[in-house]
Coordinates of C-alpha atoms and ligand atoms in Angstrom, one line a residue:
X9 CA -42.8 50.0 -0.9
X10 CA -43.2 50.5 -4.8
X11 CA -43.1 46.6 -6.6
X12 CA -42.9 46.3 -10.1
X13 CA -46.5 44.9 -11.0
X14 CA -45.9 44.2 -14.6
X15 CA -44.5 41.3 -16.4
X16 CA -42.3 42.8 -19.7
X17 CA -43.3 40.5 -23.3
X18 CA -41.5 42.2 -26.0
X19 CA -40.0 45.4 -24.5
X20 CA -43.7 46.2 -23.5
X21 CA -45.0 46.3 -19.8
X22 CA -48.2 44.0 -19.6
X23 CA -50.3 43.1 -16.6
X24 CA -50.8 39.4 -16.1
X25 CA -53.7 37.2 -17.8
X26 CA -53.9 35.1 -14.7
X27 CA -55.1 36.0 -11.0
X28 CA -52.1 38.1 -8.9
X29 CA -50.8 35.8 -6.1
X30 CA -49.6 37.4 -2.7
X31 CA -45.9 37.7 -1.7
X32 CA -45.2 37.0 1.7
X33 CA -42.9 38.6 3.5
X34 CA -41.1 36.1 5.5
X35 CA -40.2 38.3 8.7
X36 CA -43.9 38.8 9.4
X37 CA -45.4 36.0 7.7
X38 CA -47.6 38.3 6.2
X39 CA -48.4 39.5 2.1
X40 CA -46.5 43.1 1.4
X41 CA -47.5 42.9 -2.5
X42 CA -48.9 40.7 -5.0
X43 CA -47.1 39.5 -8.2
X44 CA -49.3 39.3 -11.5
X45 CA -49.8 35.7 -12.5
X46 CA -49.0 35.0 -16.3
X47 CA -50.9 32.7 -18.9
X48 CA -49.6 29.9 -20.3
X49 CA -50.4 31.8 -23.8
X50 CA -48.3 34.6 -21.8
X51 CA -45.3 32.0 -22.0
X52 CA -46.0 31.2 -25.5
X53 CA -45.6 35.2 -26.4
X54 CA -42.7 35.8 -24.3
X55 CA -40.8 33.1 -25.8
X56 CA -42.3 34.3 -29.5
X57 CA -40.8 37.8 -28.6
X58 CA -37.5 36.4 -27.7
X59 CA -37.5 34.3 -30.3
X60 CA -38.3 36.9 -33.2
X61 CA -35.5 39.3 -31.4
X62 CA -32.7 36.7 -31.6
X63 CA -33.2 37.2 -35.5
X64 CA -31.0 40.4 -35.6
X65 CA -29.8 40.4 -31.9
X66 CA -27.4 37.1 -32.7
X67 CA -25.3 39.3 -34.8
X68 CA -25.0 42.1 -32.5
X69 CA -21.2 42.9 -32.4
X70 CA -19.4 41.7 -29.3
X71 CA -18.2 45.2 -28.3
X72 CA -21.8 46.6 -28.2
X73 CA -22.7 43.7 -26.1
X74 CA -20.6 44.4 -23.8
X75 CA -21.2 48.1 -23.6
X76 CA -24.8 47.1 -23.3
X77 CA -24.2 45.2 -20.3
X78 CA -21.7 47.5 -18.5
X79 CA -25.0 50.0 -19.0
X80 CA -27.4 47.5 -17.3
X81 CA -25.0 47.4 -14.3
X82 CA -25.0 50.7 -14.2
X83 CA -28.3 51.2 -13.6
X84 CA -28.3 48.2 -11.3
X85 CA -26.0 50.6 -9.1
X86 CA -29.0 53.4 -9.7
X87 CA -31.5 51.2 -7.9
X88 CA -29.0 49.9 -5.4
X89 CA -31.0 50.7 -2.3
X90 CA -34.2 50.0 -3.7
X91 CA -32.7 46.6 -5.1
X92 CA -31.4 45.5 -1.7
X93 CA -34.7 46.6 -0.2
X94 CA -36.7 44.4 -2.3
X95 CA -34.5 42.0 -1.4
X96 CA -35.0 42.3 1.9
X97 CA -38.9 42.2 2.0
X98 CA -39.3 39.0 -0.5
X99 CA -36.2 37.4 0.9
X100 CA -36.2 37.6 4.3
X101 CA -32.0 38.3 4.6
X102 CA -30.7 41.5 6.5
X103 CA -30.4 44.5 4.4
X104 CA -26.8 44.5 4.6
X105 CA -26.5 40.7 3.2
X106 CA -29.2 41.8 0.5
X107 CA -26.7 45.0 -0.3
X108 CA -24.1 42.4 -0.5
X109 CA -26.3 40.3 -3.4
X110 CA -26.8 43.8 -5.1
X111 CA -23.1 44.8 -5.2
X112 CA -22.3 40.7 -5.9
X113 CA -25.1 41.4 -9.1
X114 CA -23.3 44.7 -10.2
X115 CA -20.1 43.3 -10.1
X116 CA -20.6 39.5 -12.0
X117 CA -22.3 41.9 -14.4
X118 CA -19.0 43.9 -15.2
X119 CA -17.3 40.9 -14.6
X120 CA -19.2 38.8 -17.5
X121 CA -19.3 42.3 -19.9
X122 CA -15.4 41.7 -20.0
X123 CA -15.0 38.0 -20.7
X124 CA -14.0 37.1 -24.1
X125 CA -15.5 34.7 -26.3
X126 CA -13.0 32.4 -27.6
X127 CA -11.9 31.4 -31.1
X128 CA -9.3 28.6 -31.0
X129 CA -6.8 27.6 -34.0
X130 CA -7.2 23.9 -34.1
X131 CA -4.9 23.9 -37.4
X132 CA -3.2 26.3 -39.3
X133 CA -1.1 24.2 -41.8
X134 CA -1.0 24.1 -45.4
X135 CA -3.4 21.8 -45.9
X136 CA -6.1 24.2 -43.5
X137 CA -6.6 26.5 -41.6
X138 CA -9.3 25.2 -38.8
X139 CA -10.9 27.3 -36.3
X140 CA -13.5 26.5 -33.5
X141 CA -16.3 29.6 -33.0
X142 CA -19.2 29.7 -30.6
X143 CA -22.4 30.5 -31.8
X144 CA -25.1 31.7 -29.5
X145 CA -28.0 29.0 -28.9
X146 CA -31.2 31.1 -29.4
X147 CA -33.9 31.2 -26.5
X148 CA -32.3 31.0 -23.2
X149 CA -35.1 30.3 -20.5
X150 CA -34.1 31.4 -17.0
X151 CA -35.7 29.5 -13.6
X152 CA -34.4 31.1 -10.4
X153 CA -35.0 30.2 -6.7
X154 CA -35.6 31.8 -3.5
X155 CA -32.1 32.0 -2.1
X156 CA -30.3 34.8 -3.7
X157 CA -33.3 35.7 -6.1
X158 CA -31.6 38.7 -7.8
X159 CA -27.9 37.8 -7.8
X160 CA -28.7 34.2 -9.5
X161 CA -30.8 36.1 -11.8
X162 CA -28.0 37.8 -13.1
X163 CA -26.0 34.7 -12.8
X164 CA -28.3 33.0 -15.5
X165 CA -29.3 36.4 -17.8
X166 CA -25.9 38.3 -17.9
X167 CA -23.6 35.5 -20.0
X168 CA -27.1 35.0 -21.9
X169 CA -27.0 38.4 -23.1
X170 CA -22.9 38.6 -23.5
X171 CA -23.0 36.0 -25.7
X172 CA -26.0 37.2 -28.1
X173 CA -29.1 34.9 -26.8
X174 CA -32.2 36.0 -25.9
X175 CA -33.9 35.1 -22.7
X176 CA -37.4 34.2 -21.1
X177 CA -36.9 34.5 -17.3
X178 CA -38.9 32.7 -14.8
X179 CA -38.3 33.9 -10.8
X180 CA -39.3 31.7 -7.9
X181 CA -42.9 32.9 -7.2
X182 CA -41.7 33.1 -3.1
X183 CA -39.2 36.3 -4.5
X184 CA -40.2 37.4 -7.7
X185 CA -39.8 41.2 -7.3
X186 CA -36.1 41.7 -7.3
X187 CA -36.0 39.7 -10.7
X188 CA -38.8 41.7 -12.3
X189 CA -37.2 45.0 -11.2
X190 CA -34.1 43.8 -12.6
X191 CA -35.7 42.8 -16.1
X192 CA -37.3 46.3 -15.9
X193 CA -33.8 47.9 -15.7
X194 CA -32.4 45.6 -18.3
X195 CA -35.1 46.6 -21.0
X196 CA -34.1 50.2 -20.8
X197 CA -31.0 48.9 -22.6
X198 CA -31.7 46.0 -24.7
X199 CA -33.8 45.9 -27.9
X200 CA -37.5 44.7 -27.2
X201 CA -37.6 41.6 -26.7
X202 CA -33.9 40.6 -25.8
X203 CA -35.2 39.4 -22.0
X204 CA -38.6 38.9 -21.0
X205 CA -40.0 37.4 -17.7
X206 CA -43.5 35.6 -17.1
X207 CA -44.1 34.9 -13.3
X208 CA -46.5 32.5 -11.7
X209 CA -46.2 28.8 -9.4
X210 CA -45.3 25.4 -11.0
X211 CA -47.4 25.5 -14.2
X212 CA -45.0 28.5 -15.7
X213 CA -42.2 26.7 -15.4
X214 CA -43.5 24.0 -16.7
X215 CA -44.6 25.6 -19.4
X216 CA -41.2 26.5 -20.3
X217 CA -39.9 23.5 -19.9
X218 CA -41.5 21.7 -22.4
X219 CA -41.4 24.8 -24.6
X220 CA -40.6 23.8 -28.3
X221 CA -39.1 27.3 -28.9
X222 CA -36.6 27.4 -26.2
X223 CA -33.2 26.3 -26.7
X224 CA -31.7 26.0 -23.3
X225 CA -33.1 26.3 -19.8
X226 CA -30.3 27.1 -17.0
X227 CA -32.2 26.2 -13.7
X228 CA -31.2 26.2 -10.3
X229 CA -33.4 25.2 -7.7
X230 CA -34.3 21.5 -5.8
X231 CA -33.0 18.3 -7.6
X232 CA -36.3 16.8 -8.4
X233 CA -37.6 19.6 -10.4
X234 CA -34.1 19.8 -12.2
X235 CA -34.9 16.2 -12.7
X236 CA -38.1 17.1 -14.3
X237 CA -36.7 19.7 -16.2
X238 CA -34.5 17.5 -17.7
X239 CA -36.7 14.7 -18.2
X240 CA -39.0 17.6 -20.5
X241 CA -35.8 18.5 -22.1
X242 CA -35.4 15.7 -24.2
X243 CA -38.0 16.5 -26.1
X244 CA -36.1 18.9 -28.4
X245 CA -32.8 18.3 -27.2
X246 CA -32.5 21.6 -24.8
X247 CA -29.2 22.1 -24.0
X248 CA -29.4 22.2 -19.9
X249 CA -27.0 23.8 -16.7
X250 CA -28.5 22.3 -13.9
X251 CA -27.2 23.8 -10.2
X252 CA -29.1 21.9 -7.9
X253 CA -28.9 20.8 -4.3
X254 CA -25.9 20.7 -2.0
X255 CA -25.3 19.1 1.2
X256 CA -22.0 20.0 1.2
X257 CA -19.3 18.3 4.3
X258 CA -16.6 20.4 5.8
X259 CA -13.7 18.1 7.8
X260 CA -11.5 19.8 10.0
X261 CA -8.7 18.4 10.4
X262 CA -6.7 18.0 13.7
X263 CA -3.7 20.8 12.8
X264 CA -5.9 23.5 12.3
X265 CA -6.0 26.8 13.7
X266 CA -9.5 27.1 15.6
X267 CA -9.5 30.7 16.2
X268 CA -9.2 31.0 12.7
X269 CA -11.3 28.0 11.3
X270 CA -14.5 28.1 13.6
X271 CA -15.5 32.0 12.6
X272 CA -15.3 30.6 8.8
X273 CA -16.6 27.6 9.4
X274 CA -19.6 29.5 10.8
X275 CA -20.0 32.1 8.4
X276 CA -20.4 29.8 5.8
X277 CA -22.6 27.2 6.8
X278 CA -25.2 30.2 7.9
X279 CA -24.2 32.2 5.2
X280 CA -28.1 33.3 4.1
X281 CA -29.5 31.6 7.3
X282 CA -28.0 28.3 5.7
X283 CA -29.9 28.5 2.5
X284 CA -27.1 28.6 0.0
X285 CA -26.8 25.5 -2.3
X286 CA -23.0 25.3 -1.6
X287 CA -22.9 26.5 2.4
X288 CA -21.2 24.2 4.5
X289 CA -24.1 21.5 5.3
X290 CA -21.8 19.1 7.8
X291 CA -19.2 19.6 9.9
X292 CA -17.0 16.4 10.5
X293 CA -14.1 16.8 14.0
X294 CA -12.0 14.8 15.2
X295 CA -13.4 13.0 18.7
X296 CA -10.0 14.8 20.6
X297 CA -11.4 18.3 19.3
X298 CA -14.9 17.8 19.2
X299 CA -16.5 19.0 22.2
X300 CA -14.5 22.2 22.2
X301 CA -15.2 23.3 18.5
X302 CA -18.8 22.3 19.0
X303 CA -18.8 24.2 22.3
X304 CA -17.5 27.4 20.8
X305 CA -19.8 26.6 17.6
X306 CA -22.5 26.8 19.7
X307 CA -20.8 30.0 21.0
X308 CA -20.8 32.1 18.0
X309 CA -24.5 31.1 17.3
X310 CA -25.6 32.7 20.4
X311 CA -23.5 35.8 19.6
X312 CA -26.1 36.3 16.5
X313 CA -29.0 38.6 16.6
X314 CA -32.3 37.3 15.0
X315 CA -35.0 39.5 13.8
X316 CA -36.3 41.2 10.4
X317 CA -33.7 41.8 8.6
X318 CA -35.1 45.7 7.8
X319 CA -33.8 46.3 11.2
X320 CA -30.5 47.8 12.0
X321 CA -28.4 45.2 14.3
X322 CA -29.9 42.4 12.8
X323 CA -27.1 40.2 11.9
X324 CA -29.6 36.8 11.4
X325 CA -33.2 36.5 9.0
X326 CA -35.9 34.2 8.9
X327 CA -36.3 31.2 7.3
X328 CA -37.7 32.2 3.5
X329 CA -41.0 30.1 3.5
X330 CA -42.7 28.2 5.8
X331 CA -42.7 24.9 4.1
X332 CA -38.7 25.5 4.3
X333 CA -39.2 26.2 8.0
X334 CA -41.4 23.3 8.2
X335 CA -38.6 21.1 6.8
X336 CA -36.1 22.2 8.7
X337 CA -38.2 21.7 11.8
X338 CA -39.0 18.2 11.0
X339 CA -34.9 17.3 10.6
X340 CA -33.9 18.7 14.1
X341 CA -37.1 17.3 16.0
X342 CA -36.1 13.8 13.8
X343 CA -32.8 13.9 15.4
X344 CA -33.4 14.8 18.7
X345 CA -35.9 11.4 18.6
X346 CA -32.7 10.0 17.3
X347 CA -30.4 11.4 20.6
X348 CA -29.1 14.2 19.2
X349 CA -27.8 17.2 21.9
X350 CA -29.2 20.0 20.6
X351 CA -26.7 22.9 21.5
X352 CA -28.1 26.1 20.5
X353 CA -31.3 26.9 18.8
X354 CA -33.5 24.0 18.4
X355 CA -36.8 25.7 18.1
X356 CA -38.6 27.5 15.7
X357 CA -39.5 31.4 17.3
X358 CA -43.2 32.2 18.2
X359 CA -45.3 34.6 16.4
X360 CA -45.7 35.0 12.8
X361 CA -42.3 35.4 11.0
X362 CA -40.5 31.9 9.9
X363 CA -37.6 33.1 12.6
X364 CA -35.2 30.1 13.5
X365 CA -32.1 30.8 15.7
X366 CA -29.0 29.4 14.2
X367 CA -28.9 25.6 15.7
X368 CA -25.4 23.3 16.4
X369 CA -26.2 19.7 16.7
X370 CA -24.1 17.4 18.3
X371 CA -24.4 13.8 18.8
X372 CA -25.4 12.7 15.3
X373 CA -23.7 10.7 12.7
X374 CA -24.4 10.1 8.7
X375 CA -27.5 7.9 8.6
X376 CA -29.8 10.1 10.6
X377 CA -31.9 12.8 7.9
X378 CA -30.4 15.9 9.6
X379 CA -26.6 14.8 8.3
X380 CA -27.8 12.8 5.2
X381 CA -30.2 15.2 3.8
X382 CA -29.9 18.8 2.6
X383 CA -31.5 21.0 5.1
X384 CA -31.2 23.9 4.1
X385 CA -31.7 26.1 6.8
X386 CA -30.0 27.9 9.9
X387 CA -29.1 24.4 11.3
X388 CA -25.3 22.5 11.5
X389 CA -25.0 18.7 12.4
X390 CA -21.4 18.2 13.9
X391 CA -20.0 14.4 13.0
X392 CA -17.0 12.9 14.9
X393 CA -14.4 10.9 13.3
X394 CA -11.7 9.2 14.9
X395 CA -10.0 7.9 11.8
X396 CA -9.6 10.4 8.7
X397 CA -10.1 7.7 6.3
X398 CA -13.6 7.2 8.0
X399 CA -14.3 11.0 7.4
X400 CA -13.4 11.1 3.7
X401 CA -15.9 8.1 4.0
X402 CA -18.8 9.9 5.6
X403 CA -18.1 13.0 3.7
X404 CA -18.2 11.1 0.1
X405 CA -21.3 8.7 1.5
X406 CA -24.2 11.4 -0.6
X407 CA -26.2 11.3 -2.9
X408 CA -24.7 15.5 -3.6
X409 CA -21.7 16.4 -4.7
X410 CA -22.0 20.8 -5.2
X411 CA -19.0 21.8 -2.8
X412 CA -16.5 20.3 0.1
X413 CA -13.9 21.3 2.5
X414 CA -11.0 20.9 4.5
X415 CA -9.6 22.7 7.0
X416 CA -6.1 22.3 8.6
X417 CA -2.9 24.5 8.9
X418 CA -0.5 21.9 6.4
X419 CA -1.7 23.0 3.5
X420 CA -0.1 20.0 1.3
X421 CA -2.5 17.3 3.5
X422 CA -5.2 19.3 3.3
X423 CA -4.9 19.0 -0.2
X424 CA -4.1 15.6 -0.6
X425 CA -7.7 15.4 1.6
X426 CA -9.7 17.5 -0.6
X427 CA -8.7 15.9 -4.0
X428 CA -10.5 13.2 -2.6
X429 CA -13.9 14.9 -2.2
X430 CA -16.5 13.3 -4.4
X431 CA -17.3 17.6 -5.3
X432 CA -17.4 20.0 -7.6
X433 CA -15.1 22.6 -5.9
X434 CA -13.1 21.4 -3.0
X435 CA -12.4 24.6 -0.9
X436 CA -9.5 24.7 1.7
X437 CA -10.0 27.0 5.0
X438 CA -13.0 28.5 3.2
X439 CA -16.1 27.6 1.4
X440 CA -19.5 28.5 -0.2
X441 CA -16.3 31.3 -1.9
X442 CA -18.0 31.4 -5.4
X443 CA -16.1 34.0 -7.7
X444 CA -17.0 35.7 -11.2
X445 CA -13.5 34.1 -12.8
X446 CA -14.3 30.3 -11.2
X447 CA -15.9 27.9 -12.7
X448 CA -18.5 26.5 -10.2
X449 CA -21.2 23.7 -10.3
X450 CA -21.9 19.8 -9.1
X451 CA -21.2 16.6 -9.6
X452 CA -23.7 13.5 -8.4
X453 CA -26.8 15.1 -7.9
X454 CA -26.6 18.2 -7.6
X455 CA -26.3 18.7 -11.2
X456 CA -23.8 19.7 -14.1
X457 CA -22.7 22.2 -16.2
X458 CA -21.1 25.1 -14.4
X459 CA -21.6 28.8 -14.5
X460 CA -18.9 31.9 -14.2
X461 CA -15.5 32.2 -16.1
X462 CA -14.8 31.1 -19.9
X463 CA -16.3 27.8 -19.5
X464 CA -19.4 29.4 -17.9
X465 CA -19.9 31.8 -20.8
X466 CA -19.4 28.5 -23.3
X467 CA -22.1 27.0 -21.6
X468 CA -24.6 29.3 -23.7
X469 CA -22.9 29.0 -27.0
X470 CA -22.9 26.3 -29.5
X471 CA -19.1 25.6 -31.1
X472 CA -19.3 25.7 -34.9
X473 CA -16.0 24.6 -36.1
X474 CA -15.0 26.4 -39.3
X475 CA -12.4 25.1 -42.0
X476 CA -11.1 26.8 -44.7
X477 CA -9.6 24.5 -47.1
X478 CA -6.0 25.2 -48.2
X479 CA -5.3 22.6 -50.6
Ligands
NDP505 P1 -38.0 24.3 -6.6 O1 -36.9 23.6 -7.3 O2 -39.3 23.7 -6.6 O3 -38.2 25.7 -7.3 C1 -37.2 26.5 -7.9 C2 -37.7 27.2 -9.2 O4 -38.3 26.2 -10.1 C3 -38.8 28.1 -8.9 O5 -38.8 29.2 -9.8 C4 -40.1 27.3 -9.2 O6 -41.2 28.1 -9.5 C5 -39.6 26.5 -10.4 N1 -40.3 25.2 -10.6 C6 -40.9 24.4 -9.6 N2 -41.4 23.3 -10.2 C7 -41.0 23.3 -11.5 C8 -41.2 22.5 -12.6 N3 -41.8 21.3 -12.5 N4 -40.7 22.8 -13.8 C9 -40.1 24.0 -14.0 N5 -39.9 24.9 -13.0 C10 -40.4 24.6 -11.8 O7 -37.4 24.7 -5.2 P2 -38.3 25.0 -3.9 O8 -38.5 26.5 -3.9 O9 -39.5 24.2 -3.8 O10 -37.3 24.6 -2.8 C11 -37.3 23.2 -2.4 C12 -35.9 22.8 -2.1 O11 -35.0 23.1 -3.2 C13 -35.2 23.4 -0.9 O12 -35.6 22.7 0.3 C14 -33.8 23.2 -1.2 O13 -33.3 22.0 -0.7 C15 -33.7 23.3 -2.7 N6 -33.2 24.6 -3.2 C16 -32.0 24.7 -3.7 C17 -31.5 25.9 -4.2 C18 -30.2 26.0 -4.8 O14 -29.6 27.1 -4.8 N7 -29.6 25.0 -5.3 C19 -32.3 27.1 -4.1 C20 -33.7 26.9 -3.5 C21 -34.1 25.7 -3.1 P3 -42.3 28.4 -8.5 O15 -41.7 28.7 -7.2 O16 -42.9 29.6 -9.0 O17 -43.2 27.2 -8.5

């Protein structure tokens, strides 16, 4: 497998000033490439590049910025297969969940070619005619995890670009090849200097962070190092979308139908192996239902075939890292001290790759680390309830609020249920559902801001009201 060994500064392909660091593939636990490392001076002339190119790029006309992005998804389609491949090897997913991120890319790239941005007629009397504009902010720098490394790329860079900032991109040094592939493609289009990436651990980020020159940093990623990012922030008043951690509850209510609920329920709290911010993190049942659904939980699980996800018939990854796997071995051996009935799973796999079968819990209740923290990882805790009021409760009782759900067949209580969640989207018979033309982001601590839609694309512009004096 080819990897993109450059960093791009100004349109130009440059090797990196600091050591290469390997890239470990998660399936055999082993280095496939190495990524080049950049400078901290490396930062300083990405952001100078992007900084000199939002000069002239600011005024670009809207309809040549969306034709410029309706090329770069193009030629995301071009490198489908090697995309989803890359994909596969950095992130650990099966190929055809990383073929998935790659058409999810191509598409929220259309998607955000086509949005509008607004101009709203405040007044339009005699006395004035008052309109609000957006304005784009400048330097946009990009910090992206390990979970969907290419899609949230595009997530961040593509309503960036739509709206006439440049962009300093900074991928998770766990999956940084996917990104720098991407910001290979993307140069073919843009003028120099439009989107550059540096790549290297901690310090890079940093770096940009506390960068002078950069206007806004859209993270997503853990909650303390959005906490430190916003901390840096202050001191030129970045303007910040923070999408950080989730441990989002699911409460299934007593009406619904389990042949239909359990396969979703499922899917989407192992959606990725269980690392997606908003996958469903805990399940609460009520006590008359709960040793069936966590019985056929359990059954689904075993249905799954683990393995690298290169393989065909694969239907279930690794783990991404090992200090992930670590984590998420140190939850489930904490609750099993704590009583827990371990259903399914349980165990991390011999041999080299971070492989952990898909786990169901049972037996455990808010208060133990499994349930109140975000694992993130192939693992769901099932809570009984026996009173819904006590679920809404147990579901509100964290320190998160990304995503929440409810499941039931009477559509009007499920409602009146999931208005209630302390959340920043309330799915019912579904979750983790995150869509191009919805607004989507936390409340609590898993951040704010939101990204996709209008009010996504606003998110990177600043409002200039003008007003043209009629009197
Ligand atoms: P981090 O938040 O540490 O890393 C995410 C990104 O931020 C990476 O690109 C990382 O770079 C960069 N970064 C790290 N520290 C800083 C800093 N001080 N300033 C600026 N950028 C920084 O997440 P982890 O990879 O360590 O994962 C830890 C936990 O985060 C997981 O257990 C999970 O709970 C949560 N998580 C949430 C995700 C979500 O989608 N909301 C996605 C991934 C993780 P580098 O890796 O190169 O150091």
């Amino acid at each position: 497998m080819q990897t993109v060994s450059t960093l791009f500064i100004n349109g130009q392909a440059v090797a990196g000033e600091r050591e290469a660091f390997p890239v470990i593939n998660p399936a055999t636990g082993e280095a496939f490439a190495e990524c080049p490392g950049a400078s901290p001076e490396q930062v300083d002339a990405a952001v100078a590049a992007a900084r000199a190119a939002f000069k002239t790029f600011q005024h670009t006309p809207d309809a040549e910025l969306q034709a410029m992005l309706h090329r770069i998804a193009d030629l995301i389609e071009a490198h489908a297969d090697e995309l989803a491949q890359l994909v596969t090897l950095e992130q650990g997913k099966p190929l055809a969940l990383a073929q998935m991120e790659v058409g999810g890319a191509i598409g929220w790239t259309r998607y955000t070619a086509d949005l509008k941005v607004p101009v709203k007629v405040i007044e339009d009397s005699e006395a004035r005619l008052a309109e609000l504009h957006h304005k784009p902010l400048g330097v946009v720098g990009s910090i992206t995890p390990w979970n969907w490394p290419l899609m949230i790329a595009v997530w961040h860079i593509m309503p960036a670009i739509r709206t006439g900032n440049t962009v300093v991109s900074k991928p998770s040094s766990f999956t940084p090849f996917s990104t720098l592939k991407l910001i290979e493609l993307i140069n073919q289009v843009v003028p120099a200097g439009v989107i550059n990436i540096v790549t290297g651990e901690g310090g890079i980020g940093r770096a940009m962070t506390s960068h002078q020159d950069i206007n806004k940093i859209v993270f997503t990623g853990s909650t303390p190092t959005g906490q430190d990012i916003m901390r840096k922030a202050a001191d030129n008043l970045k303007r910040l979308t923070l999408e950080l951690g989730g441990n989002d509850a699911g409460i299934l209510l007593q009406d619904a139908n389990l042949d239909k609920a359990l396969p979703g329920i499922f899917q989407t709290a192992f959606l990725n192996m269980g690392q997606t911010c908003a996958a469903l993190k805990r399940l609460y049942v009520h006590e008359s239902q709960y040793d069936e659904v966590c019985q056929r939980l359990a059954a689904i699980a075993k249905q799954q075939v683990v393995g690298n996800g290169l393989e065909a018939d694969v239907t279930f990854g690794p783990v991404q890292n090992k200090a992930q796997l670590d984590l998420v071995v140190e939850l489930v051996e904490d609750a099993k001290a704590q009583g827990a009935n371990v259903l399914c799973g349980g165990e991390a796999q011999p041999g080299n790759g971070y492989f952990y079968p898909p786990t169901i819990v049972a037996g455990v209740s808010n208060g133990v680390r499994l349930v109140d923290e975000e694992q993130f990882g192939p693992v769901l805790p099932v809570i009984p309830y026996s009173d819904l009021e006590d679920a809404i409760a147990m579901a509100n009782d964290n320190v998160n609020g990304l995503g929440g759900s409810v499941w039931g067949s009477d559509i009007e209580k499920a409602r009146s249920v999931a208005t209630r969640l302390e959340s920043g989207t309330a799915w019912i018979n579904n979750h983790a559902e995150v869509l191009p033309h919805c607004p989507f982001g936390g409340c609590k601590m898993s951040g704010f801001g939101v990204e996709f839609g209008e009010e996504g694309l606003l998110e990177y512009t600043q409002p200039q009201l003008l007003s043209i004096s009629r009197g």
